[in-house]
Every structure is written in C-alpha cells, then in structure tokens.
Amino acid sequence: MTAIRSLMQGRPATLLGTAPDITEEAEAYVAAGGYGTGSGPEQLLENIAAAGLRGRGGAGFPAAVKLAAVRDGAGTPVVVANGAEGEPGSVKDRWLLRARPHLVLDGLARAAAITGAARGYVYLSDPVAGARIRRAITERVPSLLVEVVETEHAYVAGEETAAVRRINGGPALPTAKPPRPFQHGVGDQPTLVSNVETLARIALIAARPDLRRQIAESTLVTLSGTRGNPLLAEVPYSTTLRALAAAQGTPDATGALMGGLFGGLIGHGSLDIPLDPGALADAGTALGCGALRFLAPGECPVALAADAVGHLAAESARQCGVCVAGTASVRDALHGLTAGRADPDAVTKLLRWSTGLPGRGACGLLDAAAGTAGSLLRAFPNTAQAHVDSPCGACSAAPPDGGRRLAVAVPEAGSSLATPAPAMKGTP
C-alpha cells in the first residue's frame, strides 16, 4: 500500500492539502480559496516566471516560457492537462486527478486565461481518475469547455505529441518533431500540453502569489524500493536524496534509479545531492517525473537496470526501427549480464550504445534505455564487468521481470461530501 506524507520541513504543505486520502469536493475547494479571482492572467504569468516554476512532466521546461509560446502562436490556443503518467514507478498524477480534481481544473482554467484558450482537455489513462474529473466538472462547470479523453496506459502515451495525436482521434503514439504542439497541436492549433502537477501549482500560485517561490520549489515524489512501503511525498527541492531514502524505508541505500526511467542510476556517493533540478543536472541525473526507486544493500544495480530497460523495450511504440532494435539490444545485453551468460564484449557494446543511440528516436524512450545503460557504467563502473567474469548471486535470485518490480500502486482517495479546509488559509 502506498502511503502519503508531507516532508515540507516545517513549512505548510500545499499540494497534498489536509485530507489526501479523500477526494476534495467543489464546496470544500471553493471554501479554501479555490477558483478565486486573484490576479489577472498577465500578472499570474509574471508570478509564474518570477517563481521559476518548471514543468513536472519530466523535462522540467520553464512553465512561463511554454505558456507564452502558446499565447503568442498563430491561431486559437488549446490547453491540455496531461495526466497519462506512463512511468511504472510514478503515481502522483493519478493521485492528483483522483484526490484533487478541482485543483487541476482550476490550474487548467488559469492556463487557458493566460493563453487565450476557450477549449481544454484532460488527458488520462486511469478510469478512476476519469470518473473523478467528470464528477468535478458537473459539480462546478469550468470557465472553458473541458473534455475528458482517456487512453490506454502506456509509457509513450504521455509524450506530448502522443497526447495531441490521441485527442485528434488517432493512436496515442509520438510523432516526429518539429512541429511541436505549441506550434501545431490539437486541431492544428497552438496547444499547451501541461502536466497536471504543473497546472495544480499554477492554481496554487494564483491563490497565494506571496508563496510563489515555495510553491515552485517543492514537488511531489513517488519513492519506492524493496524495503518499506512506497511513499507519495511532497518535499522541498532542498531535501537530499539520502533523506528521501530514509523516509521511504531504505536509510542505508546504495544508490537509486532516478526520475522514473529518465534520470538513470546513481551510486551511493550521489545520495547527498539535493532534489534541486540544477544540482541534479550538474550530477548527470534528473528529477524527471519525480519517481525514485532506491537500491538496498545486497540488491544489484545491474538487475535494476535490466528491469528498467526490459520495461522500456516492451513499451516501445515500434514506430522507429532504431528504437526497436536499439532497446532490444540494450535489454538483451543487460539480461545476459544478469543471467550469467553475457557476451564478453557486453560492457563495450553498452558503452557504445549509451552514446550512439540517444536522439535517434521520435520520442525519449530510446534515450531512456541508452541513458540507463550509460548511467549504470558510470555509477557502478566495475559491477557490469564483474557480471561478465562470473555470475551474480543477487541477480539469479531476482531475474529480470520487464519492470513489474518497478510498479507502484496509486494511493486510495475515497469520497466525502465535505473535506476539512487546509490549515494554510487562502491556499486551496
């Protein structure tokens, strides 16, 4: 069972609210300051820029820059709340849609006001979340026309061009870029595709511009490992990875798989890095979707890398030949290492693929597979070669499973006619 906890270090929690296990109703959300008038669209955009809010979907792109690009595009803008969440170790987006649907819809309406959009979509892959969003729309009709679009749960379905393609009536598969959605998206119009947590934080900044920096510099993370229970936590960027490991139940972690399947593996020496995106980038890793999977002592990083790449290979859209062949090659090499039947040149091949494959697919899936292999060789430089020389007992005890060990259950969020107002007055 996935627990929910604030790790805001004495600062008021914002996104979790006070009843994270209950779906917030419209009446409670409005009573707590939600859907308020607040500042106008231009002032809100300035506040978002001043706060330095980054997108929470994976790439961490500056939210204000993306909003302005859509606003200034040629055509009638469209806004999309992206809650597809294809990463196996992430649950934050589905929890937000289930537990705080009005916060997401409020943020979507604010984004529409900034960009000039009159039409919006909530794009998701979780039927429970879809039902909660539809109910929220009936509780309080949004200021713009909002349609819920569901898709199959898949890793590539959350990529922004895949979201646009699905909303346009096609399959949820990525397309070649350019153009990008901010140029030509839904209905060929300039389209903002924004992660639901990003939109939720925009709504919070609209309600409490005085706390804009705190709101922008905290984030939701999904923490997991073989020890303890998975944990959905709200944390400030200043929190170290080691502190997160301890909160999850792995205080003696030897490393981690970062950013879902986007940030690669890090070793024990990197655990004192703060969660700040800049600090992570300097260390050669990334926050990504905020999913962190910790390695316990005795657990093999090669097996974890094999799980990650096995999942990616299974989730390939199979549109790009280089992706199909490349992810399969990296998968097979890692599986060979874990099974004690590695090619003598396996490490050399993994190194070559880690530098030669990124950037050659239509989406980031191939990059993630190659990046995982490269990060394994950097963070644990002697471990892969040791697997070539002799079988690994830890790997044989836990054979690769294509990612099932990486999966995390979404926390429960029951229903209530009224939820308690948050302790921080004025923050929905």
Coordinates of C-alpha atoms in Angstrom, one line a residue:
M1 CA 0.0 0.0 0.0
T2 CA 1.3 3.4 -0.9
A3 CA 1.4 5.9 1.9
I4 CA 1.1 9.7 1.6
R5 CA 3.2 12.1 3.7
S6 CA 4.4 15.7 3.7
L7 CA 8.2 16.3 4.1
M8 CA 8.0 20.0 3.9
Q9 CA 10.3 20.5 6.9
G10 CA 8.0 22.7 9.0
R11 CA 6.7 24.7 6.0
P12 CA 3.0 24.3 5.3
A13 CA 2.1 21.6 2.8
T14 CA 0.5 22.9 -0.4
L15 CA -0.4 20.3 -2.9
L16 CA -1.3 17.5 -0.6
G17 CA -3.9 19.5 1.3
T18 CA -5.1 18.2 4.7
A19 CA -7.0 15.2 3.6
P20 CA -5.0 13.5 0.9
D21 CA -7.0 10.2 1.3
I22 CA -10.3 11.9 0.4
T23 CA -11.4 13.3 -3.0
E24 CA -11.9 17.1 -2.5
E25 CA -15.4 18.3 -3.4
A26 CA -16.1 21.6 -5.1
E27 CA -17.7 23.2 -2.0
A28 CA -14.6 22.5 0.1
Y29 CA -12.2 23.6 -2.6
V30 CA -14.0 27.0 -3.0
A31 CA -14.3 27.5 0.7
A32 CA -10.5 27.1 1.0
G33 CA -9.9 29.8 -1.7
G34 CA -10.0 27.8 -4.9
Y35 CA -11.4 29.3 -8.1
G36 CA -10.9 32.8 -6.7
T37 CA -10.4 35.8 -8.9
G38 CA -6.9 36.7 -7.7
S39 CA -4.5 38.4 -10.1
G40 CA -5.2 38.7 -13.8
P41 CA -3.7 36.4 -16.4
E42 CA -0.7 38.7 -17.2
Q43 CA 0.2 39.2 -13.5
L44 CA -0.2 35.4 -13.0
L45 CA 2.2 34.7 -15.9
E46 CA 4.7 37.2 -14.3
N47 CA 4.4 35.4 -11.0
I48 CA 4.9 32.0 -12.6
A49 CA 8.0 33.3 -14.3
A50 CA 9.3 35.0 -11.1
A51 CA 8.8 31.8 -9.1
G52 CA 10.8 29.8 -11.7
L53 CA 8.1 27.1 -12.0
R54 CA 9.3 24.2 -14.0
G55 CA 7.1 21.6 -15.7
R56 CA 6.6 18.4 -13.7
G57 CA 6.1 16.0 -16.6
G58 CA 9.7 15.0 -17.0
A59 CA 11.7 17.6 -19.0
G60 CA 11.4 20.4 -16.4
F61 CA 10.9 23.1 -19.0
P62 CA 10.1 26.6 -17.6
A63 CA 6.3 26.8 -17.4
A64 CA 6.1 30.6 -18.1
V65 CA 8.1 30.2 -21.4
K66 CA 5.7 27.4 -22.6
L67 CA 2.6 29.4 -21.7
A68 CA 3.9 32.5 -23.5
A69 CA 4.8 30.5 -26.6
V70 CA 1.3 29.1 -26.9
R71 CA -0.3 32.5 -26.2
D72 CA 1.8 34.1 -29.0
G73 CA 1.2 31.4 -31.5
A74 CA -0.7 31.8 -34.8
G75 CA -4.3 30.5 -34.2
T76 CA -6.7 29.8 -31.4
P77 CA -4.9 28.2 -28.5
V78 CA -6.0 24.9 -26.8
V79 CA -4.9 23.7 -23.4
V80 CA -4.4 20.1 -22.3
A81 CA -3.9 18.7 -18.8
N82 CA -1.7 15.7 -19.3
G83 CA -2.3 13.0 -16.6
A84 CA -1.4 9.9 -18.7
E85 CA 1.6 9.1 -16.4
G86 CA 3.2 6.2 -18.2
E87 CA 6.2 5.7 -15.8
P88 CA 5.7 2.5 -13.8
G89 CA 7.1 3.9 -10.6
S90 CA 5.1 7.2 -10.5
V91 CA 1.6 7.8 -9.0
K92 CA 1.5 11.5 -8.4
D93 CA -0.6 12.5 -11.4
R94 CA -3.2 9.8 -11.0
W95 CA -3.5 10.7 -7.3
L96 CA -3.9 14.4 -8.1
L97 CA -6.7 13.6 -10.6
R98 CA -8.4 11.3 -8.1
A99 CA -8.0 13.4 -4.9
R100 CA -7.7 17.0 -6.1
P101 CA -9.6 17.2 -9.4
H102 CA -10.7 20.8 -8.7
L103 CA -7.1 22.0 -8.2
V104 CA -6.2 20.5 -11.6
L105 CA -9.2 22.0 -13.3
D106 CA -8.6 25.4 -11.6
G107 CA -5.0 25.3 -13.0
L108 CA -6.2 24.4 -16.4
A109 CA -8.6 27.3 -16.4
R110 CA -5.8 29.7 -15.3
A111 CA -3.6 28.4 -18.2
A112 CA -6.5 28.9 -20.6
A113 CA -6.9 32.5 -19.4
I114 CA -3.2 33.2 -19.9
T115 CA -3.0 31.7 -23.4
G116 CA -6.4 32.9 -24.5
A117 CA -7.8 29.3 -25.0
A118 CA -11.5 28.7 -24.9
R119 CA -11.2 24.9 -25.1
G120 CA -9.4 22.4 -22.9
Y121 CA -8.9 18.7 -22.4
V122 CA -8.0 16.4 -19.5
Y123 CA -6.0 13.6 -21.0
L124 CA -5.6 10.5 -18.8
S125 CA -5.2 6.7 -18.7
D126 CA -6.8 5.9 -15.3
P127 CA -10.6 5.2 -15.4
V128 CA -11.0 6.1 -11.7
A129 CA -9.3 9.4 -12.3
G130 CA -11.5 9.9 -15.3
A131 CA -14.7 9.4 -13.3
R132 CA -13.5 11.8 -10.6
I133 CA -12.7 14.6 -13.1
R134 CA -16.1 14.1 -14.8
R135 CA -17.8 14.4 -11.5
A136 CA -15.8 17.5 -10.6
I137 CA -16.9 19.1 -13.9
T138 CA -20.5 18.5 -13.1
E139 CA -20.0 19.9 -9.5
R140 CA -18.7 23.2 -10.9
V141 CA -18.8 23.9 -14.6
P142 CA -15.4 25.2 -15.7
S143 CA -15.0 28.6 -17.3
L144 CA -13.9 26.9 -20.6
L145 CA -15.2 23.9 -22.4
V146 CA -13.4 20.9 -21.0
E147 CA -13.5 17.4 -22.5
V148 CA -12.0 14.3 -20.8
V149 CA -10.0 12.0 -23.2
E150 CA -9.0 8.6 -22.0
T151 CA -6.2 6.4 -23.5
E152 CA -4.6 3.1 -22.7
H153 CA -2.0 3.1 -20.0
A154 CA 1.4 3.0 -21.8
Y155 CA 4.8 4.6 -21.4
V156 CA 4.7 6.5 -24.7
A157 CA 1.1 7.7 -24.3
G158 CA 2.1 10.6 -22.1
E159 CA 4.6 12.1 -24.6
E160 CA 3.1 15.4 -25.7
T161 CA 2.8 14.6 -29.4
A162 CA 1.2 11.3 -28.5
A163 CA -1.4 13.2 -26.4
V164 CA -2.2 15.5 -29.2
R165 CA -2.4 12.7 -31.7
R166 CA -4.9 10.8 -29.5
I167 CA -7.0 13.9 -28.8
N168 CA -7.1 14.4 -32.6
G169 CA -8.6 10.9 -33.0
G170 CA -5.5 8.9 -33.7
P171 CA -3.4 6.5 -31.7
A172 CA -1.6 7.6 -28.6
L173 CA 1.8 7.4 -30.3
P174 CA 4.5 10.0 -30.7
T175 CA 5.1 11.9 -33.9
A176 CA 8.2 13.3 -35.4
K177 CA 9.2 16.9 -34.3
P178 CA 9.0 19.6 -35.5
P179 CA 6.3 20.8 -35.4
R180 CA 5.8 20.7 -31.6
P181 CA 2.3 21.1 -30.0
F182 CA 2.9 24.8 -29.1
Q183 CA 3.2 25.4 -32.8
H184 CA 0.6 23.0 -34.3
G185 CA -1.3 20.7 -31.9
V186 CA -4.9 19.8 -31.3
G187 CA -6.9 20.7 -34.4
D188 CA -3.7 22.1 -35.8
Q189 CA -3.9 25.0 -33.3
P190 CA -1.1 26.1 -30.9
T191 CA -1.5 23.8 -27.9
L192 CA -0.3 23.8 -24.3
V193 CA 0.3 20.3 -23.1
S194 CA 1.0 20.6 -19.4
N195 CA 1.5 18.0 -16.7
V196 CA -1.3 18.0 -14.1
E197 CA 1.0 18.8 -11.2
T198 CA 2.3 21.8 -13.1
L199 CA -1.3 23.0 -13.5
A200 CA -2.0 22.4 -9.9
R201 CA 1.0 24.5 -8.9
I202 CA -0.2 27.3 -11.2
A203 CA -3.6 27.3 -9.3
L204 CA -1.7 27.5 -6.0
I205 CA 0.4 30.4 -7.2
A206 CA -2.8 32.2 -8.4
A207 CA -4.2 31.7 -4.9
R208 CA -1.0 32.6 -2.9
P209 CA 1.4 34.7 -5.1
D210 CA 3.2 35.6 -1.9
L211 CA 4.2 32.0 -1.6
R212 CA 5.0 31.5 -5.2
R213 CA 8.7 30.6 -4.7
Q214 CA 7.9 28.0 -2.1
I215 CA 5.2 26.5 -4.3
A216 CA 7.5 26.4 -7.3
E217 CA 10.4 24.9 -5.3
S218 CA 8.5 22.0 -3.8
T219 CA 7.4 18.9 -5.7
L220 CA 5.6 15.6 -5.4
V221 CA 7.8 12.5 -5.5
T222 CA 7.0 8.8 -5.6
L223 CA 9.5 6.8 -3.5
S224 CA 9.9 3.0 -3.6
G225 CA 12.3 0.2 -3.0
T226 CA 12.4 -3.4 -1.9
R227 CA 12.3 -2.3 1.7
G228 CA 9.4 -0.4 3.3
N229 CA 6.3 0.7 1.5
P230 CA 6.0 3.0 -1.4
L231 CA 5.6 6.7 -0.4
L232 CA 4.0 9.6 -2.2
A233 CA 5.5 12.7 -0.6
E234 CA 5.6 16.4 -1.0
V235 CA 9.1 17.8 -0.5
P236 CA 11.1 21.0 -1.0
Y237 CA 13.9 21.0 -3.5
S238 CA 16.4 21.3 -0.7
T239 CA 15.7 17.8 0.5
T240 CA 18.6 15.4 -0.1
L241 CA 18.2 12.1 -1.8
R242 CA 19.5 10.4 1.3
A243 CA 16.7 11.9 3.4
L244 CA 14.2 10.7 0.9
A245 CA 15.7 7.2 1.1
A246 CA 15.3 7.2 4.8
A247 CA 11.7 8.4 4.6
Q248 CA 10.9 5.6 2.3
G249 CA 12.5 2.9 4.5
T250 CA 15.9 2.5 2.9
P251 CA 18.2 4.6 5.1
D252 CA 21.3 2.6 4.0
A253 CA 20.5 2.9 0.3
T254 CA 23.4 2.2 -2.0
G255 CA 22.0 4.1 -5.0
A256 CA 18.8 4.9 -6.8
L257 CA 17.1 4.8 -10.2
M258 CA 16.1 8.4 -10.8
G259 CA 13.3 10.2 -12.5
G260 CA 11.2 7.2 -13.2
L261 CA 13.2 5.8 -16.2
F262 CA 14.5 9.1 -17.3
G263 CA 17.3 10.1 -14.8
G264 CA 19.3 6.8 -14.8
L265 CA 21.1 5.2 -12.0
I266 CA 23.2 7.0 -9.3
G267 CA 25.5 5.5 -6.8
H268 CA 25.9 5.9 -3.0
G269 CA 28.1 8.9 -3.3
S270 CA 25.4 10.9 -5.1
L271 CA 22.7 10.5 -2.4
D272 CA 23.7 13.7 -0.6
I273 CA 22.7 15.8 -3.6
P274 CA 19.5 17.9 -3.0
L275 CA 16.5 17.3 -5.2
D276 CA 17.0 20.7 -6.9
P277 CA 16.9 20.2 -10.7
G278 CA 20.0 22.3 -11.2
A279 CA 22.0 20.3 -8.7
L280 CA 20.8 17.0 -10.2
A281 CA 21.7 18.1 -13.7
D282 CA 25.2 19.0 -12.5
A283 CA 25.5 15.4 -11.2
G284 CA 24.4 14.0 -14.5
T285 CA 20.9 12.9 -13.5
A286 CA 17.4 14.4 -13.4
L287 CA 14.2 14.6 -11.4
G288 CA 12.1 13.6 -14.4
C289 CA 8.6 12.6 -13.2
G290 CA 9.7 12.6 -9.6
A291 CA 9.8 8.8 -9.2
L292 CA 12.8 7.4 -7.3
R293 CA 13.5 3.8 -6.7
F294 CA 16.2 3.1 -4.1
L295 CA 18.7 0.3 -4.0
A296 CA 19.0 -1.6 -0.8
P297 CA 22.3 -3.2 0.3
G298 CA 22.8 -6.5 -1.5
E299 CA 20.5 -5.5 -4.3
C300 CA 22.2 -5.5 -7.7
P301 CA 22.1 -2.3 -9.8
V302 CA 22.5 -4.4 -13.0
A303 CA 19.3 -6.2 -12.2
L304 CA 17.5 -2.9 -11.6
A305 CA 18.9 -1.5 -14.9
A306 CA 17.7 -4.7 -16.7
D307 CA 14.2 -4.3 -15.2
A308 CA 14.1 -0.7 -16.4
V309 CA 15.3 -1.4 -19.9
G310 CA 13.2 -4.5 -20.2
H311 CA 10.1 -2.4 -19.4
L312 CA 11.1 0.2 -22.0
A313 CA 11.7 -2.4 -24.7
A314 CA 8.2 -3.9 -24.0
E315 CA 6.7 -0.4 -24.2
S316 CA 8.3 0.7 -27.5
A317 CA 5.7 2.2 -29.9
R318 CA 7.5 0.2 -32.6
Q319 CA 7.4 3.1 -35.0
C320 CA 11.1 3.7 -35.3
G321 CA 13.3 0.8 -36.4
V322 CA 16.3 2.2 -34.5
C323 CA 14.3 2.2 -31.3
V324 CA 13.0 -1.3 -31.7
A325 CA 16.5 -2.6 -32.5
G326 CA 18.3 -0.4 -30.0
T327 CA 16.2 -1.0 -26.9
A328 CA 16.1 -4.7 -27.7
S329 CA 19.9 -4.8 -27.9
V330 CA 20.4 -3.0 -24.7
R331 CA 17.8 -5.2 -23.0
D332 CA 19.4 -8.4 -24.2
A333 CA 22.9 -7.3 -23.1
L334 CA 21.7 -6.4 -19.6
H335 CA 19.6 -9.6 -19.3
G336 CA 22.7 -11.6 -20.4
L337 CA 24.7 -10.0 -17.6
T338 CA 22.0 -10.9 -15.0
A339 CA 21.7 -14.4 -16.3
G340 CA 25.4 -15.2 -16.2
R341 CA 25.7 -15.7 -20.0
A342 CA 27.0 -12.3 -21.0
D343 CA 28.8 -11.6 -24.3
P344 CA 32.5 -11.0 -23.5
D345 CA 32.1 -7.6 -25.2
A346 CA 28.8 -6.7 -23.4
V347 CA 30.2 -3.8 -21.5
T348 CA 31.9 -2.4 -24.6
K349 CA 28.7 -2.6 -26.5
L350 CA 26.7 -1.0 -23.7
L351 CA 29.1 1.9 -23.6
R352 CA 28.9 2.4 -27.4
W353 CA 25.1 2.3 -27.4
S354 CA 24.8 4.7 -24.5
T355 CA 26.5 7.4 -26.5
G356 CA 25.3 6.4 -30.0
L357 CA 21.6 5.9 -29.6
P358 CA 20.3 9.0 -27.8
G359 CA 18.4 11.4 -30.1
R360 CA 17.7 8.9 -32.8
G361 CA 14.0 8.1 -32.0
A362 CA 10.8 10.1 -32.3
C363 CA 10.4 10.2 -28.5
G364 CA 12.5 9.8 -25.4
L365 CA 12.1 6.1 -24.9
L366 CA 15.3 5.1 -26.7
D367 CA 17.2 7.9 -24.9
A368 CA 16.0 6.5 -21.6
A369 CA 17.1 3.0 -22.4
A370 CA 20.6 4.1 -23.6
G371 CA 20.8 6.5 -20.7
T372 CA 20.1 3.8 -18.2
A373 CA 22.9 1.7 -19.6
G374 CA 25.3 4.6 -19.6
S375 CA 24.4 5.6 -16.0
L376 CA 25.0 2.0 -14.8
L377 CA 28.5 2.1 -16.2
R378 CA 29.2 5.5 -14.7
A379 CA 27.7 4.9 -11.2
F380 CA 28.9 1.3 -10.8
P381 CA 31.9 1.2 -13.1
N382 CA 33.2 -2.3 -12.0
T383 CA 29.9 -4.0 -11.4
A384 CA 28.9 -4.8 -15.0
Q385 CA 32.3 -6.2 -15.9
A386 CA 32.2 -8.4 -12.8
H387 CA 29.0 -9.9 -14.2
V388 CA 30.9 -10.8 -17.4
D389 CA 33.6 -12.5 -15.3
S390 CA 31.3 -14.6 -13.1
P391 CA 27.5 -15.0 -12.4
C392 CA 25.9 -12.7 -9.8
G393 CA 24.0 -14.4 -7.0
A394 CA 21.8 -11.4 -6.4
C395 CA 20.7 -11.3 -10.0
S396 CA 20.0 -15.0 -10.1
A397 CA 17.8 -14.6 -7.0
A398 CA 15.8 -11.9 -8.7
P399 CA 15.7 -12.4 -12.5
P400 CA 14.6 -9.5 -14.7
D401 CA 10.9 -9.1 -14.9
G402 CA 10.4 -6.4 -17.5
G403 CA 9.5 -3.7 -14.9
R404 CA 6.9 -5.3 -12.7
R405 CA 9.1 -4.8 -9.7
L406 CA 9.1 -1.1 -10.5
A407 CA 5.3 -0.7 -10.4
V408 CA 3.7 1.3 -7.5
A409 CA 0.0 1.3 -6.6
V410 CA -1.9 4.6 -6.6
P411 CA -2.9 5.7 -3.1
E412 CA -6.6 5.4 -2.2
A413 CA -8.7 8.6 -2.3
G414 CA -12.2 8.0 -1.0
S415 CA -15.2 10.2 -1.4
S416 CA -16.6 12.8 1.0
L417 CA -19.3 15.5 0.8
A418 CA -17.0 17.9 2.6
T419 CA -13.3 17.9 3.4
P420 CA -11.6 20.0 6.0
A421 CA -10.2 23.3 4.8
P422 CA -6.4 23.4 4.6
A423 CA -4.6 24.9 7.6
M424 CA -2.8 27.4 5.4
K425 CA -5.7 29.9 4.9
G426 CA -6.1 31.1 1.3
T427 CA -4.5 28.1 -0.3
P428 CA -6.9 25.7 -2.0

